[in-house]
Amino acid sequence: MRRADITALPDLVHGQSRSGPVRSERPLYVDLLPPCNAACPAGENIQAWLALTQVGRHEEAWRQLVSDNPFAAIHGRVCYHPCEGSCNRAHLDSAVSIHAVERFLGDLALERGWRYEAPSVRTGKRVLVIGAGPSGLSAAYHLARLGHEVEIRDAGAEPGGMMRYGIPAYRLPREVLGGEIERIEALGVRFTPNHRVVDLETERNEGHFDAVFVAVGAHLSKRVSIPAMDAGPIVDAVSFLRGVASGERPSVGRRVAVYGGGNTAMDAARTARRLGAEEALIVYRRTRGQMPAHEEEAQDAEREGVRMNWLRTIKAFEGEQLVVEVMELDESGFPQPTGRLETLEADTVILALGQETDTDFLRMVPGVELADDGTVRVSASLMTGCTGLFAGGDMVPAERTVTVGVGHGKRAAREIDAWLRVTELERPPKHPQAGFEQLNLWYFGDVSRRQQPELEPADRVADFEEVVGGLTAEQATFEAGRCLSCGNCCECDGCLGACPEDAVIKLGPGNRYRFDYDRCTGCRACFEQCPVHAIEMVSEPA
């Protein structure tokens, strides 16, 4: 089984040279950083849990995964998997379906009732987390596993933040979300819902909290003034999606226009179709290539009948007529008005122009600085200018995704833990990345990617049933086996068989090999055949 531990640089030499043949180079076993691991905003050791999945050790694989990210079943559904965009296998045939294997492990954990291990030692320290979205939940989880007492206070009736109120059920079923959160509660994290924090300092002092992590997310919709006369309703996308997630079924009419080009706009249009809209269209002032929405979100929307109107901006909403202006890109790629108007038909307009954070409750906290866009200024440790007050997720400048938020939560937990223990957080250097050009592809054949089942477009818009299905155990094992183990030994025995001097010694399953430098002549046979570039040739010590 291959292993990939990116947390610290290992001892690269698995054997000590005493005296032996004269050579200018000698081989070393190395561990490089897989590009999938490097690209993961949650910092998962993807290669390691894929290796465990490949050999059927599913619970071990899940525990390896959740050591970094508590939401395997959630991320396997909603993460935009930048790991796959960096996967070296994509240069060979197609990227490993990492998100599908992650979902398989997460669903299996829920099915079998796997639980997190309780911390062996309690620190006696109390931490307040404000916000029960992905970042706050992640921080609470990691802090609890580090032995701290954690309470989450959130303004919502149920935890989850935008995972519950912003991501529709056809992408993230509520029983999956609830199961992942319940496991965190079982770890000992206390939840206080329907609690909006107004006076942070008072709550911190009265609760005797030693540290605070603020992660309230971005729940306020940006507004724009649209002249409207005897027109249908104009609603913001966040409120619209929140209402639907809470069980409301608003009447949107036959034709719905969504103003915006982000992922929230796509979700709003797809939700409108499920509420009975015969036509749903996107109006966006830039081009498709400039839209902030992920391409797969736009493609899914189009499959469900959503029409796209690029380079258009809304000027007025009059009766059932939506007046839009045609835009053109200037030399710098910025859209400019042309004065040419068009008329579209719409019964409802949904504004999806982005979200902002509600940071008013922080403005009176001494030392806290806010940027012009409302985000909070933090140090490299995610601490604000107020001692012991940390912030992360959508509240700080970063890409606003679930996975980035979860990564912030893990990072904040480690920073808070180090601060509470009055120690410096160790940040070991990362290995060099393993590039595609370093691999020996003779070892790998072209193997097609396992595809997840999906509902037919006509069936999708009938209700909020989950659109994409999961892999079977057999498919997940197969897909995990497509991993190229970039830069880390996969124990293929190639070096053992290639060495003409019997200088490679096998140490047993999971322990890899070592070199006997008394026998090694530096012939490079092991290096030249290694499929994953787990061996490098270095100059012989003087």
mmCIF file of N, CA and C in Angstrom, residues 44 62 65-66 69-78 99 101-107 109-110 116 176 180 183:
data_model
loop_
_atom_site.group_PDB
_atom_site.id
_atom_site.type_symbol
_atom_site.label_atom_id
_atom_site.label_comp_id
_atom_site.label_asym_id
_atom_site.label_seq_id
_atom_site.Cartn_x
_atom_site.Cartn_y
_atom_site.Cartn_z
ATOM 1 N N GLU A 44 -6.612 18.113 2.855
ATOM 2 C CA GLU A 44 -6.738 16.661 2.996
ATOM 3 C C GLU A 44 -5.520 15.941 2.423
ATOM 4 N N TRP A 62 -11.699 6.553 5.797
ATOM 5 C CA TRP A 62 -12.567 7.621 6.294
ATOM 6 C C TRP A 62 -11.917 8.356 7.458
ATOM 7 N N LEU A 65 -9.321 10.645 6.231
ATOM 8 C CA LEU A 65 -9.941 11.803 5.594
ATOM 9 C C LEU A 65 -10.440 12.805 6.639
ATOM 10 N N VAL A 66 -11.174 12.309 7.647
ATOM 11 C CA VAL A 66 -11.775 13.230 8.618
ATOM 12 C C VAL A 66 -10.774 13.762 9.634
ATOM 13 N N ASN A 69 -10.919 16.891 7.571
ATOM 14 C CA ASN A 69 -12.192 17.452 7.134
ATOM 15 C C ASN A 69 -13.335 16.581 7.654
ATOM 16 N N PRO A 70 -14.187 17.113 8.526
ATOM 17 C CA PRO A 70 -15.244 16.283 9.111
ATOM 18 C C PRO A 70 -16.421 16.004 8.191
ATOM 19 N N PHE A 71 -16.417 16.548 6.969
ATOM 20 C CA PHE A 71 -17.610 16.504 6.125
ATOM 21 C C PHE A 71 -17.386 15.742 4.827
ATOM 22 N N ALA A 72 -17.022 14.483 4.920
ATOM 23 C CA ALA A 72 -16.751 13.705 3.707
ATOM 24 C C ALA A 72 -17.989 13.589 2.821
ATOM 25 N N ALA A 73 -19.138 13.276 3.402
ATOM 26 C CA ALA A 73 -20.356 13.101 2.610
ATOM 27 C C ALA A 73 -20.823 14.417 1.996
ATOM 28 N N ILE A 74 -20.601 15.515 2.710
ATOM 29 C CA ILE A 74 -20.979 16.826 2.193
ATOM 30 C C ILE A 74 -20.043 17.256 1.071
ATOM 31 N N HIS A 75 -18.742 17.160 1.318
ATOM 32 C CA HIS A 75 -17.780 17.621 0.323
ATOM 33 C C HIS A 75 -17.807 16.761 -0.932
ATOM 34 N N GLY A 76 -18.131 15.489 -0.775
ATOM 35 C CA GLY A 76 -18.245 14.638 -1.947
ATOM 36 C C GLY A 76 -19.374 15.061 -2.863
ATOM 37 N N ARG A 77 -20.228 15.972 -2.363
ATOM 38 C CA ARG A 77 -21.359 16.462 -3.154
ATOM 39 C C ARG A 77 -21.186 17.915 -3.604
ATOM 40 N N VAL A 78 -20.676 18.788 -2.741
ATOM 41 C CA VAL A 78 -20.728 20.220 -3.033
ATOM 42 C C VAL A 78 -19.368 20.848 -3.310
ATOM 43 N N HIS A 99 -13.796 13.335 -5.744
ATOM 44 C CA HIS A 99 -14.992 13.713 -4.986
ATOM 45 C C HIS A 99 -15.969 12.552 -4.864
ATOM 46 N N VAL A 101 -15.217 9.304 -4.716
ATOM 47 C CA VAL A 101 -14.710 8.367 -3.704
ATOM 48 C C VAL A 101 -14.900 8.958 -2.317
ATOM 49 N N GLU A 102 -14.693 10.262 -2.185
ATOM 50 C CA GLU A 102 -14.914 10.922 -0.895
ATOM 51 C C GLU A 102 -16.376 10.784 -0.464
ATOM 52 N N ARG A 103 -17.279 10.981 -1.399
ATOM 53 C CA ARG A 103 -18.701 10.820 -1.077
ATOM 54 C C ARG A 103 -19.005 9.383 -0.666
ATOM 55 N N PHE A 104 -18.428 8.417 -1.367
ATOM 56 C CA PHE A 104 -18.648 7.021 -1.013
ATOM 57 C C PHE A 104 -18.247 6.763 0.438
ATOM 58 N N LEU A 105 -17.076 7.249 0.834
ATOM 59 C CA LEU A 105 -16.609 7.040 2.205
ATOM 60 C C LEU A 105 -17.513 7.750 3.200
ATOM 61 N N GLY A 106 -17.933 8.978 2.869
ATOM 62 C CA GLY A 106 -18.809 9.717 3.764
ATOM 63 C C GLY A 106 -20.160 9.062 3.933
ATOM 64 N N ASP A 107 -20.741 8.591 2.838
ATOM 65 C CA ASP A 107 -22.035 7.915 2.917
ATOM 66 C C ASP A 107 -21.928 6.599 3.677
ATOM 67 N N ALA A 109 -19.837 5.951 6.055
ATOM 68 C CA ALA A 109 -19.692 6.277 7.473
ATOM 69 C C ALA A 109 -21.044 6.570 8.110
ATOM 70 N N LEU A 110 -21.909 7.293 7.392
ATOM 71 C CA LEU A 110 -23.247 7.573 7.913
ATOM 72 C C LEU A 110 -24.073 6.292 8.006
ATOM 73 N N TYR A 116 -16.519 9.789 15.666
ATOM 74 C CA TYR A 116 -15.194 10.328 15.916
ATOM 75 C C TYR A 116 -14.696 9.838 17.272
ATOM 76 N N VAL A 176 -28.220 14.087 4.916
ATOM 77 C CA VAL A 176 -26.757 13.979 4.870
ATOM 78 C C VAL A 176 -26.127 15.078 5.715
ATOM 79 N N GLU A 180 -23.934 14.498 9.339
ATOM 80 C CA GLU A 180 -22.556 14.950 9.553
ATOM 81 C C GLU A 180 -22.466 15.898 10.752
ATOM 82 N N ARG A 183 -22.842 14.154 14.231
ATOM 83 C CA ARG A 183 -21.627 13.468 14.685
ATOM 84 C C ARG A 183 -20.715 14.436 15.449
#
